[in-house]
Amino acid sequence: MQARLFHHHQYHHHPLILRTLSIATISNTMNSSLTLPSVSLTLSGSSRRSFNCSSFSSFGNGIRSFNPRNLNRSRVFMSVSVGSQTVVNDGLFSDYKPALAFLFPGQGAQAVGMGKEAQNLPAALELYKIANDILGFDLLDVCVNGPKEKLNSTIISQPAIYVTSLAAVELLRAREGGQQIIDSVDVACGLSLGEYTALAFSEAFSFEDGLKLVKLRGEAMQEAADAAKSAMVSIIGLDSEKVQQLCDAANQEVDDKDKVQIANYLCPGNYAVSGGLKGVEAVEAKAKSFKARMTVRLAVAGAFHTSFMEPAVSRLEAALAATEIRTPKMPVISNVDAQPHADPETIKKILARQVTSPVLWETTVKTLMDKGLEKSYELGPGKVIAGIVKRINKGADIENVAA
């Protein structure tokens, strides 16, 4: 029996996690005429079970060390490989019990000056240096110094928030007790773009691969936005049913190409509507008559999370197909269906659909609360996430860690 250890690299300075024991050959113990598909025992951080780790204390292939304490929060699940196809049970995390969550912000959280603290920590600064090579420009300089118009552009703000949010993880790690907090996280999620950050944190893909995906996502969404006149607007002070009625009323006055829909279900009293420019203008004109407190036009390129972003999907699908995605080490809640997914192929499909699907953030946060979430951290620029969480549950315990 041969066992192989795979190290799921997240980014620099992250503790080593034992990921997969692949039992590739079953000789000596089985009749040689019997052919079996290869079987993988994969360890993921969703429940607590102890293992005897003595046999895993030393492996070759340049792996420096393995800390068995990570296994105390793991469980074993089975995946079966037939040929080159590995089928993972996508419902692996369906019974997750969250206690400590990491929440990552999306586009709109950016602000000139973000990243200032990261300059003083080598581990965080290293992320920006890697990003510079991938992006081809000095990302940290734009984050810290602006100009605002440049930072707010979709193709820059998305990579900027992704990198700065993961830099915030490094700042937390450097704090006294920070590593213990990071090791205790048992669920992660992010608002729109932040879902990519959450997946990088959970080691579903590397920091570098995640940044390449985010870069392409920003470019593809910008191109889709440029192809048609569209916009997004926040409706403040109405419940989701009233906002839907407002959208229906606006849609009666515009052509199909200008139709609007709810794109972000953020929290009670704050829902974002996306659609054609004329449809958004109709929503703004009618909002007062529906008793909305106010409307706020969002500084984004276009109608995100609607069919207006359909041109971006094929580019994302191609990039995701070429990216190595693994089962996350913890549940990462999808914006599309407010559920965690374990199967890499399903995660790829979900991420491609995400740009045209409404963001179910309110459902995500309420589900975490209902399942017993005790504490959460917002990692990255701004305090948008904390504000939303507090609107959903005033008593929620959430702490900001900026960079």
mmCIF file of C-alpha atoms in Angstrom:
data_model
loop_
_atom_site.group_PDB
_atom_site.id
_atom_site.type_symbol
_atom_site.label_atom_id
_atom_site.label_comp_id
_atom_site.label_asym_id
_atom_site.label_seq_id
_atom_site.Cartn_x
_atom_site.Cartn_y
_atom_site.Cartn_z
ATOM 1 C CA MET A 1 0.000 0.000 0.000
ATOM 2 C CA GLN A 2 1.391 3.332 -0.993
ATOM 3 C CA ALA A 3 0.260 6.616 0.539
ATOM 4 C CA ARG A 4 0.911 10.022 -0.998
ATOM 5 C CA LEU A 5 0.679 13.316 0.833
ATOM 6 C CA PHE A 6 -0.554 16.362 -1.013
ATOM 7 C CA HIS A 7 0.042 19.811 0.437
ATOM 8 C CA HIS A 8 -2.668 22.316 -0.444
ATOM 9 C CA HIS A 9 -0.682 25.517 -0.687
ATOM 10 C CA GLN A 10 -2.699 28.614 0.151
ATOM 11 C CA TYR A 11 -0.170 31.391 0.347
ATOM 12 C CA HIS A 12 3.049 32.158 2.174
ATOM 13 C CA HIS A 13 3.304 31.456 5.894
ATOM 14 C CA HIS A 14 0.077 29.443 6.102
ATOM 15 C CA PRO A 15 0.368 26.385 8.367
ATOM 16 C CA LEU A 16 0.665 23.069 6.603
ATOM 17 C CA ILE A 17 -2.536 21.078 6.466
ATOM 18 C CA LEU A 18 -2.663 17.386 5.675
ATOM 19 C CA ARG A 19 -5.063 17.124 2.785
ATOM 20 C CA THR A 20 -5.194 13.818 0.963
ATOM 21 C CA LEU A 21 -4.043 10.272 1.541
ATOM 22 C CA SER A 22 -4.385 8.609 -1.839
ATOM 23 C CA ILE A 23 -4.355 4.826 -1.693
ATOM 24 C CA ALA A 24 -3.254 4.376 -5.271
ATOM 25 C CA THR A 25 -2.230 0.739 -5.248
ATOM 26 C CA ILE A 26 -3.636 -2.087 -3.222
ATOM 27 C CA SER A 27 -1.158 -4.918 -3.755
ATOM 28 C CA ASN A 28 0.036 -7.494 -1.254
ATOM 29 C CA THR A 29 -3.369 -7.375 0.456
ATOM 30 C CA MET A 30 -5.614 -8.043 -2.535
ATOM 31 C CA ASN A 31 -5.677 -10.681 -5.258
ATOM 32 C CA SER A 32 -3.706 -9.254 -8.177
ATOM 33 C CA SER A 33 -6.453 -10.165 -10.654
ATOM 34 C CA LEU A 34 -8.916 -7.827 -8.919
ATOM 35 C CA THR A 35 -8.873 -4.296 -10.340
ATOM 36 C CA LEU A 36 -10.253 -1.487 -8.175
ATOM 37 C CA PRO A 37 -10.689 2.238 -8.756
ATOM 38 C CA SER A 38 -8.275 4.295 -6.667
ATOM 39 C CA VAL A 39 -9.779 5.517 -3.401
ATOM 40 C CA SER A 40 -8.942 8.748 -1.611
ATOM 41 C CA LEU A 41 -9.408 9.445 2.067
ATOM 42 C CA THR A 42 -9.635 13.205 2.310
ATOM 43 C CA LEU A 43 -9.424 15.192 5.511
ATOM 44 C CA SER A 44 -11.445 18.347 5.848
ATOM 45 C CA GLY A 45 -11.997 20.709 8.739
ATOM 46 C CA SER A 46 -15.670 20.352 9.434
ATOM 47 C CA SER A 47 -16.003 18.118 12.466
ATOM 48 C CA ARG A 48 -13.836 17.105 15.358
ATOM 49 C CA ARG A 49 -12.371 13.636 15.481
ATOM 50 C CA SER A 50 -9.015 12.404 16.761
ATOM 51 C CA PHE A 51 -6.592 10.317 14.713
ATOM 52 C CA ASN A 52 -3.410 8.442 15.436
ATOM 53 C CA CYS A 53 -0.931 10.519 13.461
ATOM 54 C CA SER A 54 2.295 8.679 14.287
ATOM 55 C CA SER A 55 2.503 7.092 10.852
ATOM 56 C CA PHE A 56 2.334 10.511 9.183
ATOM 57 C CA SER A 57 5.162 12.101 11.135
ATOM 58 C CA SER A 58 7.644 12.138 8.283
ATOM 59 C CA PHE A 59 7.246 12.180 4.542
ATOM 60 C CA GLY A 60 9.743 12.945 1.810
ATOM 61 C CA ASN A 61 9.261 15.109 -1.275
ATOM 62 C CA GLY A 62 10.507 18.242 0.458
ATOM 63 C CA ILE A 63 7.638 18.564 2.914
ATOM 64 C CA ARG A 64 9.116 20.220 5.957
ATOM 65 C CA SER A 65 6.709 19.390 8.747
ATOM 66 C CA PHE A 66 3.222 18.272 9.636
ATOM 67 C CA ASN A 67 1.314 19.457 12.651
ATOM 68 C CA PRO A 68 -1.061 16.716 13.816
ATOM 69 C CA ARG A 69 -3.204 19.132 15.844
ATOM 70 C CA ASN A 70 -4.920 20.163 12.596
ATOM 71 C CA LEU A 71 -6.343 16.661 12.364
ATOM 72 C CA ASN A 72 -8.194 17.006 15.638
ATOM 73 C CA ARG A 73 -10.761 19.183 13.853
ATOM 74 C CA SER A 74 -11.079 16.959 10.804
ATOM 75 C CA ARG A 75 -13.183 14.167 9.495
ATOM 76 C CA VAL A 76 -12.533 11.556 6.868
ATOM 77 C CA PHE A 77 -14.683 11.302 3.789
ATOM 78 C CA MET A 78 -14.482 9.068 0.787
ATOM 79 C CA SER A 79 -13.931 10.058 -2.812
ATOM 80 C CA VAL A 80 -13.636 7.529 -5.598
ATOM 81 C CA SER A 81 -11.439 7.966 -8.669
ATOM 82 C CA VAL A 82 -12.469 6.193 -11.843
ATOM 83 C CA GLY A 83 -9.846 6.760 -14.504
ATOM 84 C CA SER A 84 -8.924 10.437 -14.300
ATOM 85 C CA GLN A 85 -12.285 11.504 -12.869
ATOM 86 C CA THR A 86 -12.523 12.049 -9.110
ATOM 87 C CA VAL A 87 -16.023 12.259 -7.728
ATOM 88 C CA VAL A 88 -16.328 14.107 -4.411
ATOM 89 C CA ASN A 89 -19.492 14.090 -2.338
ATOM 90 C CA ASP A 90 -20.659 17.680 -2.832
ATOM 91 C CA GLY A 91 -22.830 17.454 0.285
ATOM 92 C CA LEU A 92 -19.829 16.825 2.532
ATOM 93 C CA PHE A 93 -20.361 20.080 4.461
ATOM 94 C CA SER A 94 -24.173 20.067 4.437
ATOM 95 C CA ASP A 95 -24.422 19.476 8.191
ATOM 96 C CA TYR A 96 -21.834 22.107 9.136
ATOM 97 C CA LYS A 97 -22.044 23.667 12.608
ATOM 98 C CA PRO A 98 -20.441 27.134 12.484
ATOM 99 C CA ALA A 99 -18.868 28.678 15.570
ATOM 100 C CA LEU A 100 -16.261 31.087 14.140
ATOM 101 C CA ALA A 101 -16.608 32.620 10.666
ATOM 102 C CA PHE A 102 -14.350 34.677 8.410
ATOM 103 C CA LEU A 103 -16.322 37.060 6.175
ATOM 104 C CA PHE A 104 -14.709 38.781 3.179
ATOM 105 C CA PRO A 105 -15.990 41.987 1.506
ATOM 106 C CA GLY A 106 -16.886 42.538 -2.142
ATOM 107 C CA GLN A 107 -16.554 45.326 -4.649
ATOM 108 C CA GLY A 108 -17.548 48.677 -3.191
ATOM 109 C CA ALA A 109 -15.527 48.204 0.007
ATOM 110 C CA GLN A 110 -12.410 49.721 -1.551
ATOM 111 C CA ALA A 111 -11.097 53.084 -0.375
ATOM 112 C CA VAL A 112 -7.892 54.994 -1.007
ATOM 113 C CA GLY A 113 -5.534 54.304 1.897
ATOM 114 C CA MET A 114 -6.293 50.603 2.210
ATOM 115 C CA GLY A 115 -3.177 48.483 2.493
ATOM 116 C CA LYS A 116 -1.262 51.030 4.596
ATOM 117 C CA GLU A 117 -0.845 48.670 7.534
ATOM 118 C CA ALA A 118 0.205 45.828 5.244
ATOM 119 C CA GLN A 119 3.334 47.771 4.268
ATOM 120 C CA ASN A 120 4.779 47.141 7.731
ATOM 121 C CA LEU A 121 4.361 43.364 7.750
ATOM 122 C CA PRO A 122 6.619 41.276 5.455
ATOM 123 C CA ALA A 123 4.105 38.422 5.083
ATOM 124 C CA ALA A 124 1.386 40.856 3.969
ATOM 125 C CA LEU A 125 3.717 42.918 1.797
ATOM 126 C CA GLU A 126 4.797 39.736 0.018
ATOM 127 C CA LEU A 127 1.220 39.237 -1.236
ATOM 128 C CA TYR A 128 1.313 42.631 -2.962
ATOM 129 C CA LYS A 129 4.702 41.829 -4.494
ATOM 130 C CA ILE A 130 3.339 38.595 -5.947
ATOM 131 C CA ALA A 131 0.287 40.517 -7.172
ATOM 132 C CA ASN A 132 2.474 43.075 -8.943
ATOM 133 C CA ASP A 133 4.052 40.319 -11.042
ATOM 134 C CA ILE A 134 0.645 38.863 -11.964
ATOM 135 C CA LEU A 135 -1.129 42.169 -12.605
ATOM 136 C CA GLY A 136 1.748 44.079 -14.194
ATOM 137 C CA PHE A 137 1.409 47.221 -12.063
ATOM 138 C CA ASP A 138 2.051 48.388 -8.493
ATOM 139 C CA LEU A 139 -1.222 47.382 -6.800
ATOM 140 C CA LEU A 140 -0.207 48.572 -3.320
ATOM 141 C CA ASP A 141 0.573 52.056 -4.655
ATOM 142 C CA VAL A 142 -2.923 52.329 -6.162
ATOM 143 C CA CYS A 143 -4.485 51.019 -2.928
ATOM 144 C CA VAL A 144 -2.612 53.445 -0.694
ATOM 145 C CA ASN A 145 -2.403 56.510 -2.925
ATOM 146 C CA GLY A 146 -5.174 56.179 -5.491
ATOM 147 C CA PRO A 147 -6.379 58.055 -7.434
ATOM 148 C CA LYS A 148 -9.899 57.113 -6.351
ATOM 149 C CA GLU A 149 -11.206 56.850 -9.931
ATOM 150 C CA LYS A 150 -8.531 54.299 -10.791
ATOM 151 C CA LEU A 151 -9.071 52.243 -7.642
ATOM 152 C CA ASN A 152 -12.839 52.229 -8.205
ATOM 153 C CA SER A 153 -12.563 50.715 -11.690
ATOM 154 C CA THR A 154 -13.754 47.105 -11.766
ATOM 155 C CA ILE A 155 -10.524 45.716 -13.208
ATOM 156 C CA ILE A 156 -8.502 47.206 -10.333
ATOM 157 C CA SER A 157 -10.894 47.222 -7.371
ATOM 158 C CA GLN A 158 -11.550 43.474 -7.539
ATOM 159 C CA PRO A 159 -7.865 42.393 -7.349
ATOM 160 C CA ALA A 160 -7.239 45.177 -4.806
ATOM 161 C CA ILE A 161 -9.941 43.930 -2.420
ATOM 162 C CA TYR A 162 -8.916 40.278 -2.877
ATOM 163 C CA VAL A 163 -5.247 40.946 -2.053
ATOM 164 C CA THR A 164 -5.946 43.435 0.756
ATOM 165 C CA SER A 165 -8.401 41.024 2.404
ATOM 166 C CA LEU A 166 -5.818 38.222 2.435
ATOM 167 C CA ALA A 167 -3.227 40.723 3.675
ATOM 168 C CA ALA A 168 -5.639 41.383 6.573
ATOM 169 C CA VAL A 169 -5.485 37.658 7.376
ATOM 170 C CA GLU A 170 -1.703 38.010 7.663
ATOM 171 C CA LEU A 171 -2.075 41.023 9.964
ATOM 172 C CA LEU A 172 -4.400 39.000 12.171
ATOM 173 C CA ARG A 173 -1.943 36.091 12.121
ATOM 174 C CA ALA A 174 0.806 38.408 13.376
ATOM 175 C CA ARG A 175 -1.289 39.525 16.363
ATOM 176 C CA GLU A 176 -0.972 37.776 19.696
ATOM 177 C CA GLY A 177 -3.382 34.862 19.562
ATOM 178 C CA GLY A 178 -4.054 35.517 15.880
ATOM 179 C CA GLN A 179 -2.857 32.138 14.656
ATOM 180 C CA GLN A 180 -5.128 30.441 17.194
ATOM 181 C CA ILE A 181 -8.101 32.418 15.832
ATOM 182 C CA ILE A 182 -7.238 31.433 12.244
ATOM 183 C CA ASP A 183 -6.900 27.771 13.229
ATOM 184 C CA SER A 184 -10.340 27.916 14.886
ATOM 185 C CA VAL A 185 -12.249 29.222 11.848
ATOM 186 C CA ASP A 186 -14.795 26.622 10.744
ATOM 187 C CA VAL A 187 -16.727 28.469 8.019
ATOM 188 C CA ALA A 188 -15.877 31.172 5.477
ATOM 189 C CA CYS A 189 -17.888 33.248 3.050
ATOM 190 C CA GLY A 190 -17.573 36.395 1.019
ATOM 191 C CA LEU A 191 -19.849 38.919 -0.635
ATOM 192 C CA SER A 192 -19.719 38.419 -4.418
ATOM 193 C CA LEU A 193 -16.007 38.898 -5.198
ATOM 194 C CA GLY A 194 -15.330 37.965 -1.551
ATOM 195 C CA GLU A 195 -16.337 34.372 -2.326
ATOM 196 C CA TYR A 196 -13.038 34.032 -4.227
ATOM 197 C CA THR A 197 -11.162 35.379 -1.199
ATOM 198 C CA ALA A 198 -12.945 32.885 1.047
ATOM 199 C CA LEU A 199 -12.033 30.026 -1.291
ATOM 200 C CA ALA A 200 -8.383 31.118 -1.329
ATOM 201 C CA PHE A 201 -8.360 31.285 2.472
ATOM 202 C CA SER A 202 -9.874 27.810 2.624
ATOM 203 C CA GLU A 203 -7.164 26.516 0.257
ATOM 204 C CA ALA A 204 -9.559 25.556 -2.553
ATOM 205 C CA PHE A 205 -7.005 27.247 -4.809
ATOM 206 C CA SER A 206 -3.695 29.030 -4.369
ATOM 207 C CA PHE A 207 -3.370 32.757 -3.729
ATOM 208 C CA GLU A 208 -1.833 33.162 -7.184
ATOM 209 C CA ASP A 209 -4.506 31.167 -9.034
ATOM 210 C CA GLY A 210 -7.246 33.022 -7.174
ATOM 211 C CA LEU A 211 -5.752 36.370 -8.148
ATOM 212 C CA LYS A 212 -5.560 35.338 -11.801
ATOM 213 C CA LEU A 213 -9.234 34.345 -11.683
ATOM 214 C CA VAL A 214 -10.198 37.624 -9.982
ATOM 215 C CA LYS A 215 -8.202 39.611 -12.545
ATOM 216 C CA LEU A 216 -9.980 37.871 -15.412
ATOM 217 C CA ARG A 217 -13.351 38.168 -13.642
ATOM 218 C CA GLY A 218 -12.927 41.935 -13.309
ATOM 219 C CA GLU A 219 -11.914 42.299 -16.951
ATOM 220 C CA ALA A 220 -14.770 40.101 -18.194
ATOM 221 C CA MET A 221 -17.359 41.928 -16.086
ATOM 222 C CA GLN A 222 -16.046 45.305 -17.271
ATOM 223 C CA GLU A 223 -16.309 44.187 -20.916
ATOM 224 C CA ALA A 224 -19.850 42.891 -20.340
ATOM 225 C CA ALA A 225 -20.785 46.193 -18.710
ATOM 226 C CA ASP A 226 -19.318 48.165 -21.613
ATOM 227 C CA ALA A 227 -21.447 46.200 -24.090
ATOM 228 C CA ALA A 228 -24.759 47.614 -22.796
ATOM 229 C CA LYS A 229 -25.915 50.602 -20.775
ATOM 230 C CA SER A 230 -26.702 49.232 -17.324
ATOM 231 C CA ALA A 231 -26.385 50.158 -13.650
ATOM 232 C CA MET A 232 -27.002 49.161 -10.040
ATOM 233 C CA VAL A 233 -28.871 51.027 -7.313
ATOM 234 C CA SER A 234 -29.381 50.309 -3.614
ATOM 235 C CA ILE A 235 -32.927 50.620 -2.286
ATOM 236 C CA ILE A 236 -32.887 51.675 1.363
ATOM 237 C CA GLY A 237 -35.795 51.207 3.765
ATOM 238 C CA LEU A 238 -37.916 48.512 2.081
ATOM 239 C CA ASP A 239 -38.286 44.783 2.601
ATOM 240 C CA SER A 240 -37.500 42.426 -0.272
ATOM 241 C CA GLU A 241 -41.170 41.959 -1.221
ATOM 242 C CA LYS A 242 -41.666 45.714 -1.630
ATOM 243 C CA VAL A 243 -38.440 46.002 -3.662
ATOM 244 C CA GLN A 244 -39.704 43.246 -5.958
ATOM 245 C CA GLN A 245 -42.966 45.163 -6.414
ATOM 246 C CA LEU A 246 -40.928 48.286 -7.220
ATOM 247 C CA CYS A 247 -38.958 46.344 -9.850
ATOM 248 C CA ASP A 248 -42.200 44.985 -11.351
ATOM 249 C CA ALA A 249 -43.621 48.503 -11.610
ATOM 250 C CA ALA A 250 -40.451 49.821 -13.273
ATOM 251 C CA ASN A 251 -40.350 46.895 -15.704
ATOM 252 C CA GLN A 252 -43.837 47.759 -16.983
ATOM 253 C CA GLU A 253 -42.431 51.019 -18.339
ATOM 254 C CA VAL A 254 -39.278 49.815 -20.123
ATOM 255 C CA ASP A 255 -38.290 47.484 -22.949
ATOM 256 C CA ASP A 256 -36.939 43.986 -22.286
ATOM 257 C CA LYS A 257 -33.347 45.192 -22.714
ATOM 258 C CA ASP A 258 -33.791 47.589 -19.770
ATOM 259 C CA LYS A 259 -35.528 45.239 -17.328
ATOM 260 C CA VAL A 260 -34.359 45.257 -13.683
ATOM 261 C CA GLN A 261 -34.195 42.677 -10.900
ATOM 262 C CA ILE A 262 -32.958 42.321 -7.333
ATOM 263 C CA ALA A 263 -29.262 41.491 -7.626
ATOM 264 C CA ASN A 264 -28.056 41.639 -4.019
ATOM 265 C CA TYR A 265 -30.180 40.433 -1.108
ATOM 266 C CA LEU A 266 -28.002 42.125 1.516
ATOM 267 C CA CYS A 267 -30.130 42.648 4.625
ATOM 268 C CA PRO A 268 -33.581 43.919 5.635
ATOM 269 C CA GLY A 269 -33.885 47.466 4.338
ATOM 270 C CA ASN A 270 -30.974 47.210 1.899
ATOM 271 C CA TYR A 271 -31.368 45.465 -1.441
ATOM 272 C CA ALA A 272 -29.477 46.252 -4.631
ATOM 273 C CA VAL A 273 -31.305 46.342 -7.948
ATOM 274 C CA SER A 274 -29.508 45.756 -11.267
ATOM 275 C CA GLY A 275 -30.604 46.217 -14.858
ATOM 276 C CA GLY A 276 -30.724 48.447 -17.892
ATOM 277 C CA LEU A 277 -30.052 52.131 -17.358
ATOM 278 C CA LYS A 278 -33.629 53.184 -18.180
ATOM 279 C CA GLY A 279 -35.008 50.530 -15.839
ATOM 280 C CA VAL A 280 -32.757 51.688 -12.996
ATOM 281 C CA GLU A 281 -33.825 55.284 -13.612
ATOM 282 C CA ALA A 282 -37.467 54.172 -13.447
ATOM 283 C CA VAL A 283 -36.781 52.437 -10.113
ATOM 284 C CA GLU A 284 -35.196 55.627 -8.753
ATOM 285 C CA ALA A 285 -38.172 57.710 -9.926
ATOM 286 C CA LYS A 286 -40.735 55.386 -8.330
ATOM 287 C CA ALA A 287 -38.894 54.542 -5.094
ATOM 288 C CA LYS A 288 -40.441 57.351 -3.009
ATOM 289 C CA SER A 289 -43.982 56.318 -3.941
ATOM 290 C CA PHE A 290 -43.172 52.840 -2.608
ATOM 291 C CA LYS A 291 -42.054 54.470 0.688
ATOM 292 C CA ALA A 292 -38.329 53.818 0.173
ATOM 293 C CA ARG A 293 -36.193 55.989 2.422
ATOM 294 C CA MET A 294 -33.661 56.634 -0.320
ATOM 295 C CA THR A 295 -31.886 55.201 -3.339
ATOM 296 C CA VAL A 296 -28.121 55.146 -3.808
ATOM 297 C CA ARG A 297 -26.627 54.608 -7.259
ATOM 298 C CA LEU A 298 -23.680 52.243 -6.865
ATOM 299 C CA ALA A 299 -20.212 53.042 -8.226
ATOM 300 C CA VAL A 300 -19.906 49.884 -10.303
ATOM 301 C CA ALA A 301 -19.488 49.363 -14.029
ATOM 302 C CA GLY A 302 -22.897 47.898 -14.713
ATOM 303 C CA ALA A 303 -25.675 45.457 -13.871
ATOM 304 C CA PHE A 304 -23.724 42.864 -11.911
ATOM 305 C CA HIS A 305 -25.461 39.602 -10.938
ATOM 306 C CA THR A 306 -27.943 39.709 -13.825
ATOM 307 C CA SER A 307 -28.087 38.375 -17.383
ATOM 308 C CA PHE A 308 -26.239 41.554 -18.448
ATOM 309 C CA MET A 309 -23.105 39.731 -17.267
ATOM 310 C CA GLU A 310 -23.763 36.710 -19.502
ATOM 311 C CA PRO A 311 -20.860 37.606 -21.870
ATOM 312 C CA ALA A 312 -18.466 37.178 -18.923
ATOM 313 C CA VAL A 313 -19.577 33.611 -18.186
ATOM 314 C CA SER A 314 -17.817 31.808 -21.042
ATOM 315 C CA ARG A 315 -14.500 33.492 -20.246
ATOM 316 C CA LEU A 316 -14.856 32.567 -16.589
ATOM 317 C CA GLU A 317 -15.777 28.981 -17.464
ATOM 318 C CA ALA A 318 -12.644 28.608 -19.584
ATOM 319 C CA ALA A 319 -10.400 30.073 -16.875
ATOM 320 C CA LEU A 320 -11.987 27.942 -14.148
ATOM 321 C CA ALA A 321 -11.607 24.794 -16.255
ATOM 322 C CA ALA A 322 -7.875 25.473 -16.471
ATOM 323 C CA THR A 323 -7.520 26.156 -12.722
ATOM 324 C CA GLU A 324 -6.741 23.511 -10.112
ATOM 325 C CA ILE A 325 -9.555 23.671 -7.575
ATOM 326 C CA ARG A 326 -9.655 21.359 -4.570
ATOM 327 C CA THR A 327 -12.144 20.551 -1.847
ATOM 328 C CA PRO A 328 -12.009 23.486 0.626
ATOM 329 C CA LYS A 329 -10.632 22.693 4.079
ATOM 330 C CA MET A 330 -13.832 24.141 5.577
ATOM 331 C CA PRO A 331 -17.346 25.027 4.375
ATOM 332 C CA VAL A 332 -17.358 28.051 2.044
ATOM 333 C CA ILE A 333 -20.879 29.339 1.534
ATOM 334 C CA SER A 334 -21.872 30.093 -2.063
ATOM 335 C CA ASN A 335 -23.569 33.361 -3.006
ATOM 336 C CA VAL A 336 -25.666 31.504 -5.575
ATOM 337 C CA ASP A 337 -27.549 29.110 -3.286
ATOM 338 C CA ALA A 338 -26.323 29.969 0.251
ATOM 339 C CA GLN A 339 -24.933 26.423 0.569
ATOM 340 C CA PRO A 340 -21.395 25.048 1.040
ATOM 341 C CA HIS A 341 -19.966 22.906 -1.764
ATOM 342 C CA ALA A 342 -17.192 20.295 -1.561
ATOM 343 C CA ASP A 343 -16.925 19.002 -5.131
ATOM 344 C CA PRO A 344 -14.343 21.030 -7.145
ATOM 345 C CA GLU A 345 -16.299 20.654 -10.392
ATOM 346 C CA THR A 346 -19.450 21.953 -8.706
ATOM 347 C CA ILE A 347 -17.495 24.889 -7.256
ATOM 348 C CA LYS A 348 -16.306 25.778 -10.779
ATOM 349 C CA LYS A 349 -19.873 25.745 -12.115
ATOM 350 C CA ILE A 350 -21.121 27.821 -9.172
ATOM 351 C CA LEU A 351 -18.398 30.462 -9.649
ATOM 352 C CA ALA A 352 -19.228 30.773 -13.351
ATOM 353 C CA ARG A 353 -22.940 31.204 -12.524
ATOM 354 C CA GLN A 354 -22.242 33.645 -9.718
ATOM 355 C CA VAL A 355 -21.806 36.727 -11.946
ATOM 356 C CA THR A 356 -25.332 36.339 -13.384
ATOM 357 C CA SER A 357 -27.081 35.126 -10.205
ATOM 358 C CA PRO A 358 -28.487 37.218 -7.342
ATOM 359 C CA VAL A 359 -26.304 37.309 -4.211
ATOM 360 C CA LEU A 360 -28.101 35.540 -1.348
ATOM 361 C CA TRP A 361 -26.128 37.235 1.425
ATOM 362 C CA GLU A 362 -29.059 37.783 3.791
ATOM 363 C CA THR A 363 -29.929 34.077 3.645
ATOM 364 C CA THR A 364 -26.280 33.165 4.183
ATOM 365 C CA VAL A 365 -25.901 35.274 7.336
ATOM 366 C CA LYS A 366 -29.289 34.224 8.755
ATOM 367 C CA THR A 367 -28.401 30.558 8.188
ATOM 368 C CA LEU A 368 -25.069 30.983 9.989
ATOM 369 C CA MET A 369 -26.894 32.607 12.922
ATOM 370 C CA ASP A 370 -29.563 29.912 12.996
ATOM 371 C CA LYS A 371 -26.880 27.230 13.030
ATOM 372 C CA GLY A 372 -25.299 28.764 16.131
ATOM 373 C CA LEU A 373 -22.540 31.090 14.875
ATOM 374 C CA GLU A 374 -20.835 32.634 17.902
ATOM 375 C CA LYS A 375 -18.259 35.045 16.471
ATOM 376 C CA SER A 376 -17.181 36.392 13.087
ATOM 377 C CA TYR A 377 -14.395 38.515 11.665
ATOM 378 C CA GLU A 378 -14.617 40.829 8.675
ATOM 379 C CA LEU A 379 -11.231 40.755 6.970
ATOM 380 C CA GLY A 380 -10.395 43.447 4.451
ATOM 381 C CA PRO A 381 -11.153 47.078 3.636
ATOM 382 C CA GLY A 382 -14.186 48.912 4.990
ATOM 383 C CA LYS A 383 -16.926 47.865 7.396
ATOM 384 C CA VAL A 384 -19.689 47.060 4.924
ATOM 385 C CA ILE A 385 -20.011 43.433 6.011
ATOM 386 C CA ALA A 386 -20.164 44.303 9.722
ATOM 387 C CA GLY A 387 -22.896 46.848 9.037
ATOM 388 C CA ILE A 388 -24.967 44.284 7.128
ATOM 389 C CA VAL A 389 -24.495 41.595 9.779
ATOM 390 C CA LYS A 390 -25.581 44.030 12.522
ATOM 391 C CA ARG A 391 -28.694 44.915 10.510
ATOM 392 C CA ILE A 392 -29.597 41.221 10.382
ATOM 393 C CA ASN A 393 -28.766 40.603 14.057
ATOM 394 C CA LYS A 394 -28.041 43.571 16.343
ATOM 395 C CA GLY A 395 -26.418 41.290 18.902
ATOM 396 C CA ALA A 396 -24.008 39.674 16.450
ATOM 397 C CA ASP A 397 -20.381 39.514 17.604
ATOM 398 C CA ILE A 398 -18.295 40.700 14.642
ATOM 399 C CA GLU A 399 -14.832 42.259 14.610
ATOM 400 C CA ASN A 400 -13.116 44.150 11.783
ATOM 401 C CA VAL A 401 -9.551 43.400 10.743
ATOM 402 C CA ALA A 402 -8.408 45.871 8.109
ATOM 403 C CA ALA A 403 -5.083 46.107 6.318
#
